[in-house]
PDB file of C-alpha atoms and ligand atoms in Angstrom:
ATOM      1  CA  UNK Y 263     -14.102  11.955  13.726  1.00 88.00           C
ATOM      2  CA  UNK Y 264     -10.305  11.399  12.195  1.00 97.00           C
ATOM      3  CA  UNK Y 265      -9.453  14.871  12.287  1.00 97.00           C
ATOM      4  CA  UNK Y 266      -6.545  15.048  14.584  1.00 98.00           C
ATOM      5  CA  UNK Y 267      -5.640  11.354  14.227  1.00 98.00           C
ATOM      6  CA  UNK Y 268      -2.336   9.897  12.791  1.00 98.00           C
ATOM      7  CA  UNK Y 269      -1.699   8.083  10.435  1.00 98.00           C
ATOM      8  CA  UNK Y 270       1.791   6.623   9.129  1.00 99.00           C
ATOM      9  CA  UNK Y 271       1.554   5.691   5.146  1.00 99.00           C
ATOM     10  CA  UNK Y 272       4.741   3.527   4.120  1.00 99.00           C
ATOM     11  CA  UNK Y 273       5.449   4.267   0.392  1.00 98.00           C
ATOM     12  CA  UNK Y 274       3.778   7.085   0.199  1.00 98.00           C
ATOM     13  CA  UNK Y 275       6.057   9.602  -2.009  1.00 98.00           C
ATOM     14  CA  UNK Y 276       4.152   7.955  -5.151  1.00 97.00           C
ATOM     15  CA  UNK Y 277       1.148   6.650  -6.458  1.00 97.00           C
ATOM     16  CA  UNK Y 278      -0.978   4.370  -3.867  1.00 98.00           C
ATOM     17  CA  UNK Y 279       0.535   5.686  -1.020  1.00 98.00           C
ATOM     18  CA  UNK Y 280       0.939   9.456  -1.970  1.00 98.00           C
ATOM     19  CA  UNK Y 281      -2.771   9.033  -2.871  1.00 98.00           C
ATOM     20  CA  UNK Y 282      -3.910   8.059   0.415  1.00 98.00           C
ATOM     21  CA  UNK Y 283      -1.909  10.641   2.158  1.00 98.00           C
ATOM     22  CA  UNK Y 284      -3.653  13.389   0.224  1.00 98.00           C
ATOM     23  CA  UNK Y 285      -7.054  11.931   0.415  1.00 98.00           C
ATOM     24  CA  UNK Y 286      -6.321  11.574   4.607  1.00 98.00           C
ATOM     25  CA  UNK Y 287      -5.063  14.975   4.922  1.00 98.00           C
ATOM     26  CA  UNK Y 288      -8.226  16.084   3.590  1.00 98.00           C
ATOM     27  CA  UNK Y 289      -9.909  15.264   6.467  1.00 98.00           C
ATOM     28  CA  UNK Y 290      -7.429  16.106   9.116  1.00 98.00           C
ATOM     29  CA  UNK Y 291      -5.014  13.157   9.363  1.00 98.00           C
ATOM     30  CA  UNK Y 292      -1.207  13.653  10.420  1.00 98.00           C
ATOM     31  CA  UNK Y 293       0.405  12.300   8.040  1.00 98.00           C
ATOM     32  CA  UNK Y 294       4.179  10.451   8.449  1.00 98.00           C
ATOM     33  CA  UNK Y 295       5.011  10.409   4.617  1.00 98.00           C
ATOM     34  CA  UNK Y 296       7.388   7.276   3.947  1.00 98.00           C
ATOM     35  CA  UNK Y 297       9.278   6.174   0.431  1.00 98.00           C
ATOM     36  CA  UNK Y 298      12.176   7.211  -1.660  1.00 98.00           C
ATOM     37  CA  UNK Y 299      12.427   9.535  -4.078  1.00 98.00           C
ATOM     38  CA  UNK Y 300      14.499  12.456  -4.421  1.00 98.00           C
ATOM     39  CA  UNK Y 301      14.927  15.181  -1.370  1.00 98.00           C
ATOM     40  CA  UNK Y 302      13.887  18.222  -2.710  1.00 98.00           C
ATOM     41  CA  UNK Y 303      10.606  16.703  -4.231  1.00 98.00           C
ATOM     42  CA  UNK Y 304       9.857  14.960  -1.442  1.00 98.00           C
ATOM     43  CA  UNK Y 305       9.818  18.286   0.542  1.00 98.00           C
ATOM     44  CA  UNK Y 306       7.663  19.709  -2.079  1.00 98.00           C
ATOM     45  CA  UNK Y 307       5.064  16.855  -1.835  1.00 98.00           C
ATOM     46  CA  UNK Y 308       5.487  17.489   2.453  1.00 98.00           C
ATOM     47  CA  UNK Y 309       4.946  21.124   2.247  1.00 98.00           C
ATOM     48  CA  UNK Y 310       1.655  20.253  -0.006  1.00 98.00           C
ATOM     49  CA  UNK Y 311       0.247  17.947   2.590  1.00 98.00           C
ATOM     50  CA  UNK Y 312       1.028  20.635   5.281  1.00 98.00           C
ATOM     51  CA  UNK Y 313      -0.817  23.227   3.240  1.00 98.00           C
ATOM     52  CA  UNK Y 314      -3.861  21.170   3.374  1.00 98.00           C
ATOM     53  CA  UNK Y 315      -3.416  22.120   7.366  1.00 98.00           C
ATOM     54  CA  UNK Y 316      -2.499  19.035   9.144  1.00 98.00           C
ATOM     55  CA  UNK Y 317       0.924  18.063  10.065  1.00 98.00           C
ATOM     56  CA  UNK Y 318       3.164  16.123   8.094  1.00 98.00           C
ATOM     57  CA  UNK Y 319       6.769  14.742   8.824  1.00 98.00           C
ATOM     58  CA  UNK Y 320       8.964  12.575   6.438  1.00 98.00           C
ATOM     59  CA  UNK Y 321      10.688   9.633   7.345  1.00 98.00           C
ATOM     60  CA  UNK Y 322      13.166   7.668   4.887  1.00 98.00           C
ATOM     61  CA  UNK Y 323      12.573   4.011   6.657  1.00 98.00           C
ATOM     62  CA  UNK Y 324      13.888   1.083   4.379  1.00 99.00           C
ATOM     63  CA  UNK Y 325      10.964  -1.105   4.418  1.00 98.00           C
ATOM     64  CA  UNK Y 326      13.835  -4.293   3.925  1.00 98.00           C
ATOM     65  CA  UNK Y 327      15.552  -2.931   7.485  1.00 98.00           C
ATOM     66  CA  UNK Y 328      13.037  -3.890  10.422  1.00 98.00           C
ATOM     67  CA  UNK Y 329      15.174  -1.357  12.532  1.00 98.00           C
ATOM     68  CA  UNK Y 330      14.181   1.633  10.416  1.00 98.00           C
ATOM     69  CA  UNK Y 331      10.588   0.686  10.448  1.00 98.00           C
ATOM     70  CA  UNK Y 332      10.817   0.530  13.948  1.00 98.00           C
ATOM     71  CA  UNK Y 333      12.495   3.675  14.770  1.00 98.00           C
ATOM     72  CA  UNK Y 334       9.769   5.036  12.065  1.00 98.00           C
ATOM     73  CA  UNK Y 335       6.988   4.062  14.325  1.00 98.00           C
ATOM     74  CA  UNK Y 336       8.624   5.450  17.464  1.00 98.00           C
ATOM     75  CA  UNK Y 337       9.615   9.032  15.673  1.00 98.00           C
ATOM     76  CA  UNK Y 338       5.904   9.576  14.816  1.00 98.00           C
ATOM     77  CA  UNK Y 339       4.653   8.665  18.359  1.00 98.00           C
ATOM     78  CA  UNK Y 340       7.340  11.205  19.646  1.00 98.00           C
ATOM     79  CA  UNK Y 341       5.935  13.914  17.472  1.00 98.00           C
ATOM     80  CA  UNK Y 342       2.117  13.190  17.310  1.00 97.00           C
ATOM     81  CA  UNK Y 343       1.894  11.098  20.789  1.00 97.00           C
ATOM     82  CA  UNK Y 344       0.342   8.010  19.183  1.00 94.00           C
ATOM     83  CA  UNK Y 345      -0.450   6.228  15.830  1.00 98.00           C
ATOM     84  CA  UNK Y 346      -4.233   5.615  15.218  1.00 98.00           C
ATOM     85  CA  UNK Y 347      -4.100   4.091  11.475  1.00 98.00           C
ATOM     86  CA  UNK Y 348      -1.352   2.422   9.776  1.00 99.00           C
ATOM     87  CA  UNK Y 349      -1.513   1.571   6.105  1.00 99.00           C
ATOM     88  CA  UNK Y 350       1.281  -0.969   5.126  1.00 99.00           C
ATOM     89  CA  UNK Y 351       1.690  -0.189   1.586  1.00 98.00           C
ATOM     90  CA  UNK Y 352       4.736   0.282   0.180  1.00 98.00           C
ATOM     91  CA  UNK Y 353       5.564  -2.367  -2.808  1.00 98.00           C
ATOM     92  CA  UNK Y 354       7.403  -3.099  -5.565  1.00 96.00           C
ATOM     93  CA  UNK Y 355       7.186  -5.101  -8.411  1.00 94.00           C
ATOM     94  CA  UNK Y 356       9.419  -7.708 -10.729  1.00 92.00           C
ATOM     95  CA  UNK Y 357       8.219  -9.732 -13.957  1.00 90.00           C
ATOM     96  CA  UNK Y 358      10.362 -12.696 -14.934  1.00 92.00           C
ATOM     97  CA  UNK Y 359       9.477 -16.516 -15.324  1.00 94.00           C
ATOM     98  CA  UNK Y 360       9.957 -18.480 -12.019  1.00 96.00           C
ATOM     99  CA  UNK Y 361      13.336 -20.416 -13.180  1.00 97.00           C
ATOM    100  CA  UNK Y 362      15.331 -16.681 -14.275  1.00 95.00           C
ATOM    101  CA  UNK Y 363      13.838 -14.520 -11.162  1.00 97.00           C
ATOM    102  CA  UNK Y 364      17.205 -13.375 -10.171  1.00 98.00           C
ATOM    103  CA  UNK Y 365      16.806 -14.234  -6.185  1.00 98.00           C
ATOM    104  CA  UNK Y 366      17.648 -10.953  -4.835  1.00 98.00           C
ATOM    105  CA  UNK Y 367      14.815  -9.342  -6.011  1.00 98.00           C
ATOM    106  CA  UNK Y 368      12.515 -12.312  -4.839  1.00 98.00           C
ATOM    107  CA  UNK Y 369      14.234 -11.575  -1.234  1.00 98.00           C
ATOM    108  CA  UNK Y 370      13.301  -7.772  -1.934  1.00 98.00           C
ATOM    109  CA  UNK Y 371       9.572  -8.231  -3.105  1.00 98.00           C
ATOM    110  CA  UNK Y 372       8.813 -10.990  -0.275  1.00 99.00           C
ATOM    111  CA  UNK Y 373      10.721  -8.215   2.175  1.00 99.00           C
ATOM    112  CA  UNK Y 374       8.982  -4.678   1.323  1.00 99.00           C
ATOM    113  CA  UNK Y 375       5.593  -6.117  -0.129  1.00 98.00           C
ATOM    114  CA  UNK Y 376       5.247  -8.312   2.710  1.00 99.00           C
ATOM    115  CA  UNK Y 377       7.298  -8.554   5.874  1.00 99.00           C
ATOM    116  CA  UNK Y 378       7.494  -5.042   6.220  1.00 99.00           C
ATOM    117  CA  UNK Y 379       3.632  -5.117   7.502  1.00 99.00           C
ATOM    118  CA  UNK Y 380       4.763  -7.637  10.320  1.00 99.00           C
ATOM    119  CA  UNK Y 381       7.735  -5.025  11.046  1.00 99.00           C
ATOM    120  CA  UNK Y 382       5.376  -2.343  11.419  1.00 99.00           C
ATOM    121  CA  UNK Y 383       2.265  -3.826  12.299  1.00 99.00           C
ATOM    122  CA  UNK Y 384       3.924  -5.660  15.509  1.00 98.00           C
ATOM    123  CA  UNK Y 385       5.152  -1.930  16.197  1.00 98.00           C
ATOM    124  CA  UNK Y 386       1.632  -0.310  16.383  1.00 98.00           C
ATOM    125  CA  UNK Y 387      -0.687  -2.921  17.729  1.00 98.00           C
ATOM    126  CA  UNK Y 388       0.959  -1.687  21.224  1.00 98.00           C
ATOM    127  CA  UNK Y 389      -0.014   2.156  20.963  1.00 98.00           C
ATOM    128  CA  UNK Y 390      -3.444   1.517  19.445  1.00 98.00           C
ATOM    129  CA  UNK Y 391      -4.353  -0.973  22.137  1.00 98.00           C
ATOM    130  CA  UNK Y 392      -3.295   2.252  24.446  1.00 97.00           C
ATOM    131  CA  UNK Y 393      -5.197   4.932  22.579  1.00 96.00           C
ATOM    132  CA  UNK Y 394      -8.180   2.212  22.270  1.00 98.00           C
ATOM    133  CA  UNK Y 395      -8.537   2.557  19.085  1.00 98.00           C
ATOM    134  CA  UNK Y 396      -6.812   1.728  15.650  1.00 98.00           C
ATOM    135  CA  UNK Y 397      -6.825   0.903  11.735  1.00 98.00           C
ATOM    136  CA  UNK Y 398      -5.064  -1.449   9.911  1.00 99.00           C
ATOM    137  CA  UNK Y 399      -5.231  -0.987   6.443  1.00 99.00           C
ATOM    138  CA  UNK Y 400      -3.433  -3.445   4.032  1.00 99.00           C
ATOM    139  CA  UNK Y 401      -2.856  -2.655   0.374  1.00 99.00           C
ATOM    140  CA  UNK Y 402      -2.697  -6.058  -1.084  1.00 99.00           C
ATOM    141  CA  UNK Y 403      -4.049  -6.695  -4.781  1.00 98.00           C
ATOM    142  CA  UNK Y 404      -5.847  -8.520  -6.953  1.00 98.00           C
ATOM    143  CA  UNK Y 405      -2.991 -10.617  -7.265  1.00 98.00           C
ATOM    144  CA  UNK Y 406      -3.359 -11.662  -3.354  1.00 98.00           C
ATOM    145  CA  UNK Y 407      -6.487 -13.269  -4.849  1.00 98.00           C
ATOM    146  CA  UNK Y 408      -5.670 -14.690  -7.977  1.00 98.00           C
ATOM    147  CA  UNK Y 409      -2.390 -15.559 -10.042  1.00 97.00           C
ATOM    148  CA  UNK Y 410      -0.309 -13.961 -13.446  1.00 92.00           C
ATOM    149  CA  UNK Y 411       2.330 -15.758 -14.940  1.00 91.00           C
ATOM    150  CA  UNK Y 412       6.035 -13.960 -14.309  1.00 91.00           C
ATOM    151  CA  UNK Y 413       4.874 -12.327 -11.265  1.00 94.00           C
ATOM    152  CA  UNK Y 414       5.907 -15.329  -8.483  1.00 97.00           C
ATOM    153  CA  UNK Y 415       7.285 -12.871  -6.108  1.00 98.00           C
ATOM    154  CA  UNK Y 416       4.640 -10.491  -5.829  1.00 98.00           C
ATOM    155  CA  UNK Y 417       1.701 -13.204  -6.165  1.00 98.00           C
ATOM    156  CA  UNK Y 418       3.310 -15.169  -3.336  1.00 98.00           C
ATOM    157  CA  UNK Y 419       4.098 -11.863  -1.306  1.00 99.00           C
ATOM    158  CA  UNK Y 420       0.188 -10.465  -1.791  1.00 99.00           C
ATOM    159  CA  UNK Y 421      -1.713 -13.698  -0.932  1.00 99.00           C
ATOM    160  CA  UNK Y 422       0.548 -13.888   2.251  1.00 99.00           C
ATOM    161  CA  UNK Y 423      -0.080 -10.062   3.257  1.00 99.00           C
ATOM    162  CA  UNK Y 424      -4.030 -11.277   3.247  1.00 99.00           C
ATOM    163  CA  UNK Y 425      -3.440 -14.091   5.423  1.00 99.00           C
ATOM    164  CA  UNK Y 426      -1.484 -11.461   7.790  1.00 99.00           C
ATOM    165  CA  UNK Y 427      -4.172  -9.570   7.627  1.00 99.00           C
ATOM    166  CA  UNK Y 428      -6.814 -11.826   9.132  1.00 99.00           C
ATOM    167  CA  UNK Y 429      -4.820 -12.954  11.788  1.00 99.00           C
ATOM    168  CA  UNK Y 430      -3.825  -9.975  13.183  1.00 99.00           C
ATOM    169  CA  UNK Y 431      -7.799  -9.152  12.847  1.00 99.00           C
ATOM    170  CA  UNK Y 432      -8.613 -11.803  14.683  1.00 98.00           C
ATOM    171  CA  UNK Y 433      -6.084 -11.210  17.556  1.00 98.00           C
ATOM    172  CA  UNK Y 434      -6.936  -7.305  18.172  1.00 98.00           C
ATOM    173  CA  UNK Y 435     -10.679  -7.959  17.198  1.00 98.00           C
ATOM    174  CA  UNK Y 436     -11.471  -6.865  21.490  1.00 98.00           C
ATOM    175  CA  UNK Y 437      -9.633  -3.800  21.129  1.00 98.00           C
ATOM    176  CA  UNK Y 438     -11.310  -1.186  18.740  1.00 98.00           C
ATOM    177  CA  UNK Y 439      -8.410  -2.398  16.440  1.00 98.00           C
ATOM    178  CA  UNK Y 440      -9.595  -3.454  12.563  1.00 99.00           C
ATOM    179  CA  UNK Y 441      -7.074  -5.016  10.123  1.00 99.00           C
ATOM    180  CA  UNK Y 442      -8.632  -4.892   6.502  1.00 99.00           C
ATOM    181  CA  UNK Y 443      -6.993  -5.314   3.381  1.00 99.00           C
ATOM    182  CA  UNK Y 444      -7.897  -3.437   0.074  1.00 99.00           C
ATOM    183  CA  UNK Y 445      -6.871  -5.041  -3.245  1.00 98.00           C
ATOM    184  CA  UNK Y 446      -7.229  -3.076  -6.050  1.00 98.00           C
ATOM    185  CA  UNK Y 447      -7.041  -3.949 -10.237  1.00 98.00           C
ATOM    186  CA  UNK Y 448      -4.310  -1.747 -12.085  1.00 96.00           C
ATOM    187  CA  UNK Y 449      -3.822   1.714 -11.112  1.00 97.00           C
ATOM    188  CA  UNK Y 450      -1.686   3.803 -13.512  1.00 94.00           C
ATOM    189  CA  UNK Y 451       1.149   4.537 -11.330  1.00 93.00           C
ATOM    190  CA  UNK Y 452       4.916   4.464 -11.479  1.00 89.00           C
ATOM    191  CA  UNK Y 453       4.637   0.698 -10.436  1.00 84.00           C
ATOM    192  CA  UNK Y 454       2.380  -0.459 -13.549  1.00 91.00           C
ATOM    193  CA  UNK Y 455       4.167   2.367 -16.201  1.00 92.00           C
ATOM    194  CA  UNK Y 456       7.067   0.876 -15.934  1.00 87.00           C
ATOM    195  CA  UNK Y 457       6.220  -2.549 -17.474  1.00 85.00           C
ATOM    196  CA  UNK Y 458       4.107  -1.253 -20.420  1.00 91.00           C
ATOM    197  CA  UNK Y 459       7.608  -0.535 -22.265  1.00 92.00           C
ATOM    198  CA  UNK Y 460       9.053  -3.665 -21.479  1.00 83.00           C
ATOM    199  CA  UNK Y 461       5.612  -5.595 -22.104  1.00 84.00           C
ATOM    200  CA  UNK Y 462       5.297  -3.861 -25.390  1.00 88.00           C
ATOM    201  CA  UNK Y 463       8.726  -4.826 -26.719  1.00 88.00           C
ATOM    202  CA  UNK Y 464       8.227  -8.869 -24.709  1.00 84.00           C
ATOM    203  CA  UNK Y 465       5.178  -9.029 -27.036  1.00 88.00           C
ATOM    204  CA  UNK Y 466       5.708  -6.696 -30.450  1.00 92.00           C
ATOM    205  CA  UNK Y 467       2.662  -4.592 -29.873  1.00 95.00           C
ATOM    206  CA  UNK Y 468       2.034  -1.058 -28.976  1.00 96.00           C
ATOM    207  CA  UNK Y 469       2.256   0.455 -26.190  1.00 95.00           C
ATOM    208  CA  UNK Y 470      -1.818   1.083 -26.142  1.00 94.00           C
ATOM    209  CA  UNK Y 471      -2.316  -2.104 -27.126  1.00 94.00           C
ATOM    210  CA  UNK Y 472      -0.470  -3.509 -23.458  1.00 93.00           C
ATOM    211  CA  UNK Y 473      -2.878  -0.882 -21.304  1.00 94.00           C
ATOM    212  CA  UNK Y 474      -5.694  -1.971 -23.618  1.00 93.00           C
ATOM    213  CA  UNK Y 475      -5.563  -6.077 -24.213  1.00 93.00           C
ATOM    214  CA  UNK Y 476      -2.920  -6.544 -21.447  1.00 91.00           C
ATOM    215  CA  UNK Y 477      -3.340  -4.775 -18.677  1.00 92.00           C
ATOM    216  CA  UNK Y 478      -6.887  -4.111 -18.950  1.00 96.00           C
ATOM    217  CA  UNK Y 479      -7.487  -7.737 -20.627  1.00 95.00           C
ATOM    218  CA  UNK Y 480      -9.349  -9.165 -17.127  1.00 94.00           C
ATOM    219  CA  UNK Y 481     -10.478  -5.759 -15.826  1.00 96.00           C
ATOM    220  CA  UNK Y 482     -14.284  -5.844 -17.177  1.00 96.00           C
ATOM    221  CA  UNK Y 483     -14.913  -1.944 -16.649  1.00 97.00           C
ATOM    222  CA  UNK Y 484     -12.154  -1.273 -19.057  1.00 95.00           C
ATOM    223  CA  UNK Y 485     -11.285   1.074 -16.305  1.00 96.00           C
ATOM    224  CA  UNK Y 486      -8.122   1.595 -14.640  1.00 97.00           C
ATOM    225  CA  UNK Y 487      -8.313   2.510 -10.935  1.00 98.00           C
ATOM    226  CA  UNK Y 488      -7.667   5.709  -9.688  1.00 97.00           C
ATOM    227  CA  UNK Y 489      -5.850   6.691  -6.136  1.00 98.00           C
ATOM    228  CA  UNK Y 490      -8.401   8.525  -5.217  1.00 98.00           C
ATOM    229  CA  UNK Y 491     -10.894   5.640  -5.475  1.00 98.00           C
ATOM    230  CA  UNK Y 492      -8.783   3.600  -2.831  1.00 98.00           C
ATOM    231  CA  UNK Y 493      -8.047   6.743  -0.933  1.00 98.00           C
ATOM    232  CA  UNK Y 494     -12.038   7.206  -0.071  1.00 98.00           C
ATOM    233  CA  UNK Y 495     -12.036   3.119   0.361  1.00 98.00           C
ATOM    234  CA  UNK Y 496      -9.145   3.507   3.192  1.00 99.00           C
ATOM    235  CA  UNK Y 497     -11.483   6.573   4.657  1.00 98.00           C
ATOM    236  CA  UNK Y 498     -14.496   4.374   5.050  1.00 98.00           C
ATOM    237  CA  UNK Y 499     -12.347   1.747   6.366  1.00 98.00           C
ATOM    238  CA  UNK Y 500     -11.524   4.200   9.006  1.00 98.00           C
ATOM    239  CA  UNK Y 501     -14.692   5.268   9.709  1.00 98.00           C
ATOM    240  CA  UNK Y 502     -17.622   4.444  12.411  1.00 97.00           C
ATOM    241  CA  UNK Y 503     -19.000   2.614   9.492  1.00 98.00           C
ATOM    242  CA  UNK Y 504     -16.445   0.043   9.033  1.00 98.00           C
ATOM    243  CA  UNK Y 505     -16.119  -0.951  12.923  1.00 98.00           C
ATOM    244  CA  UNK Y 506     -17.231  -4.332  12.765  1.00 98.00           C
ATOM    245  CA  UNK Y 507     -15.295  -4.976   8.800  1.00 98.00           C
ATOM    246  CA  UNK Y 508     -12.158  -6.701   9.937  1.00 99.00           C
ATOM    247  CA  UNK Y 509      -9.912  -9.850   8.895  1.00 98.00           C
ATOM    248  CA  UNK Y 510     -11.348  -9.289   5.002  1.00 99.00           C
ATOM    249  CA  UNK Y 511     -10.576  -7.433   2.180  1.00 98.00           C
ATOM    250  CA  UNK Y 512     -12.278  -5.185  -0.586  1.00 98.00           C
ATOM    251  CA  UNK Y 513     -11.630  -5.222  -4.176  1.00 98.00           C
ATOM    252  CA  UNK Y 514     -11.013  -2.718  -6.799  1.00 98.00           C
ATOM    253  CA  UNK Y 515     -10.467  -4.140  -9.794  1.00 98.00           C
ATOM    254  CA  UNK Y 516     -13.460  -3.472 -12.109  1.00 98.00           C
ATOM    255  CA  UNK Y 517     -14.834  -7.069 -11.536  1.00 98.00           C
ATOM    256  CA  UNK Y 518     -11.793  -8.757 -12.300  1.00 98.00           C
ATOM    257  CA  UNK Y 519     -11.835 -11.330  -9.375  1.00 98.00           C
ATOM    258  CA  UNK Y 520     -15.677 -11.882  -9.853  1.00 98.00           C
ATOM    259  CA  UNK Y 521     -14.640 -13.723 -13.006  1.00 95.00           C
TER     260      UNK Y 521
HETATM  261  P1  LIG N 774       4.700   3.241  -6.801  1.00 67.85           P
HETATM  262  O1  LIG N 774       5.925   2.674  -7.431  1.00 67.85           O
HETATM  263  O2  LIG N 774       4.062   4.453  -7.403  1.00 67.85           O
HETATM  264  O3  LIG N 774       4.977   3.566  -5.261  1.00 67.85           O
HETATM  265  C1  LIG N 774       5.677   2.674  -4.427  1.00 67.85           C
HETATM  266  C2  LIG N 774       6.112   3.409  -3.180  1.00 67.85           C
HETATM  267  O4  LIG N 774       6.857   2.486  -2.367  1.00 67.85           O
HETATM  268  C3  LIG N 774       7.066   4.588  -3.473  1.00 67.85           C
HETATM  269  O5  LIG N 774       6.796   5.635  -2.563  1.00 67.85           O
HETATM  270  C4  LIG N 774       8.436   3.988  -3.214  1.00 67.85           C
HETATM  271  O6  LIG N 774       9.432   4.948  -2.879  1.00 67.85           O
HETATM  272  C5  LIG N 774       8.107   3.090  -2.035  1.00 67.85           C
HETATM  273  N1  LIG N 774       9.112   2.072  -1.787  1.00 67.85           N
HETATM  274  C6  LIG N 774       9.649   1.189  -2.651  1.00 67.85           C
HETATM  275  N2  LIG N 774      10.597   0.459  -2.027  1.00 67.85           N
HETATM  276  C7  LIG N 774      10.641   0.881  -0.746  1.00 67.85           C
HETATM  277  C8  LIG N 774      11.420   0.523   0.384  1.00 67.85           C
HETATM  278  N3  LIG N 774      12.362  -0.436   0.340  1.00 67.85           N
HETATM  279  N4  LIG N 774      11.203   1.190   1.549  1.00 67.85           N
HETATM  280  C9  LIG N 774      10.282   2.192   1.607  1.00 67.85           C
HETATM  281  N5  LIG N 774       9.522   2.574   0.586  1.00 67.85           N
HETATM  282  C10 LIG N 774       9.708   1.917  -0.590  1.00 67.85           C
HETATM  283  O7  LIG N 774       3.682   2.038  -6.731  1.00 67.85           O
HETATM  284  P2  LIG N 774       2.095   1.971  -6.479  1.00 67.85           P
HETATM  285  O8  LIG N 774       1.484   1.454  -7.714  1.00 67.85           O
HETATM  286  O9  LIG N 774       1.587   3.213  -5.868  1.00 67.85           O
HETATM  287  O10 LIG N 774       2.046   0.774  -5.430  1.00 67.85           O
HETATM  288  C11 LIG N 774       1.709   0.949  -4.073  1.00 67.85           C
HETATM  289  C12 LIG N 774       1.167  -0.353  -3.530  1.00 67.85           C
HETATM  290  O11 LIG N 774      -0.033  -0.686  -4.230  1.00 67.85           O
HETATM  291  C13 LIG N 774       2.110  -1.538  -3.708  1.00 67.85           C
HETATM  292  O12 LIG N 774       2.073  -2.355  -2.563  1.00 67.85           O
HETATM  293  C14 LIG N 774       1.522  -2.267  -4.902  1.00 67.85           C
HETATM  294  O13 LIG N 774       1.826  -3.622  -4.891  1.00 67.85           O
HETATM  295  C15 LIG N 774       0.045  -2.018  -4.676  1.00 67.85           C
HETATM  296  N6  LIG N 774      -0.772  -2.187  -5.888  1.00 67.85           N
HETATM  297  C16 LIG N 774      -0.532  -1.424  -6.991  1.00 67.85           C
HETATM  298  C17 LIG N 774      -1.324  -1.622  -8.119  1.00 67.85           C
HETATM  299  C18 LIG N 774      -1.142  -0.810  -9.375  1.00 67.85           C
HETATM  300  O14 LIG N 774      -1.746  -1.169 -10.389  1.00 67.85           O
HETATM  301  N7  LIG N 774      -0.368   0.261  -9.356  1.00 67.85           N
HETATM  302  C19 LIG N 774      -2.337  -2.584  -8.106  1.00 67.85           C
HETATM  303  C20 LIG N 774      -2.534  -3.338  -6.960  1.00 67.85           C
HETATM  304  C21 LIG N 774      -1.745  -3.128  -5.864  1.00 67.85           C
END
C-alpha cells in the first residue's frame, strides 16, 4: 500500500531520520535523504537505501534557509511527481541555563527543530491535497510534553512543533491528509552521545553513570529507544490503520510521561 510512495525525511543522514529512511525503504518508499554530513558517506548511506530497491536522491537543504526547503520539496516532486509523506525531523540540540544560552543557538534550535516544519509543511499540503492523500509525521519528544532544566530552546521548540501539529491536522483533516507527531524518550544517537561527555564532567560521575541515573533517570523501562522502534511507529502512522489518528501524538519513552 506505500510501495511506490514518496517520502522526503529532513535530517535523515543520522540517527532518527536515517532510521526512518531505512525502515521506509523497506517497504518501498522513495526516499529524498536530507542532513549534513560528509559527501562521500552520505553517498554511501544513498547507495544503501537504493540497494534496498527503491529510489533515493540526496538533497543538502539548510533547514534555517526556508528557500532551500522549498526548492527541496519542488526537486523531489520533479523526480518522483509528488510527495505522499513528509516527516519533519531534523533537530538539534543545546544544554545551557536560560541566562548563558548564547542567542544564536536559541535562533538555530527554534529555526531547524521547529520552523523548518512550517517551511516544509506549507510546501506539501498543496501536492498531497492533489494526489488525495498524505502523511504528516512530526518527530517531536518527550520534551514537547514535559520540561528539563538547561534545555529552554529545545523544550520551547518541541511543545510548539505539537501545537503545529494539531493545527495543521485540523485544517487538512477533509483531505486524506494526517498530521501526527511521535515523541520519543532517549534514543542513543549522535544527538544524545554528545552530552554524556560533557554531562559526565558538569556532574563528576562516569560516563555510565549519566546513561544510567541521568539519562535513563525518568525512563521507567531502563530502556533506551531504538530507531527502529519509531521507524515501525512512522509505518503504522502511514498506514490504513492510522487514517482517522490525526492532530495527536504517540510516545516512546518507556513510560516516562505517564509519570
Ligand atoms: P542526530 O544528530 O543523529 O541527527 C540529526 C539530523 O539532523 C542529522 O542528519 C543532521 O545532519 C540533521 N541536521 C542538523 N541540522 C540541520 C540543518 N540545519 N539542516 C538540515 N539538517 C540538519 O539526531 P537524532 O537524535 O537522530 O535526532 C533526530 C530528531 O529526533 C531531532 O528532531 C531530535 O530532537 C529528535 N529526538 C531525538 C531524541 C534522542 O534521544 N536522540 C529523543 C527525542 C527526540
Amino acid at each position: 500500500m506505500l510501495s511506490g510512495k514518496t517520502a522526503i525525511i529532513t535530517g535523515s543522514t543520522s540517527g532518527i531520520g536515517l532510521g526512518i529512511a531505512k525502515g521506509f525503504a523497506t517497504e518501498g518508499i522513495n526516499i529524498i535523504l536530507n542532513g549534513f554530513g560528509n559527501p562521500k558517506d552520505i553517498e554511501r548511506l544513498r547507495l544503501e537505501i537504493e540497494h534496498m530497491g527503491v529510489s533515493c536522491i540526496y538533497n543538502n537543504a539548510d533547514m534555517t534557509k526556508p528557500d532551500e526547503i522549498m526548492a527541496m520539496v519542488e526537486e523531489a516532486v520533479d523526480a518522483f511527481g509528488s510527495v505522499e509523506i513528509l516527516v519533519n525531523n531534523a533537530g538539534i540540540q543545546h544544554v545551557s541555563p536560560v541566562e548563558d544560552f548564547p542567542p544564536e543557538q536559541w535562533d538555530d534550535i527554534i529555526a531547524i527543530n521547529m520552523s523548518s516544519a512550517f517551511h516544509s509543511t506549507r510546501a506539501v499540503i498543496p501536492h498531497m491535497k492533489k494526489q488525495g492523500w498524505g502523511r504528516i509525521i512530526n518527530i517531536a519528544s518527550a520534551h514537547g510534553l514535559v520540561a528539563s532544566p538547561y534545555k529552554s530552546a529545545y523544550v520551547t521548540a518541541k511543545h510548539g512543533l505539537l501545537g503545529f501539529n494539531k493545527t495543521v491536522a485540523l485544517e487538512v483533516a477533509q483531505d486524506n491528509i494526517t498530521s501526527n507527531a511521535i515523541c520519543p524518550g532517549y534514543v542513543l544517537t549522535p544527538l544524545v552521545e554528545k552530552q554524556i561527555p560533557d554531562t559526565a564532567k558538569a556532574r563528576g560521575i562516569s560516563e555510565e553513570e549519566v546513561k544510567r541515573d541521568v539519562l535513563l533517570a525518568a525512563q521507567w523501562t531502563k530502556k533506551f529507544v531504538s530507531v527502529e522502534e519509531i521507524a515501525g511507529t512512522a509505518l503504522f502512522l502511514c498506514s490504513d490503520y492510522a487514517q482517522n489518528i490525526t492532530g495527536t501524538h504517540i510516545s516512546i519513552d518507556g513510560g516516562w510521561t505517564a509519570a
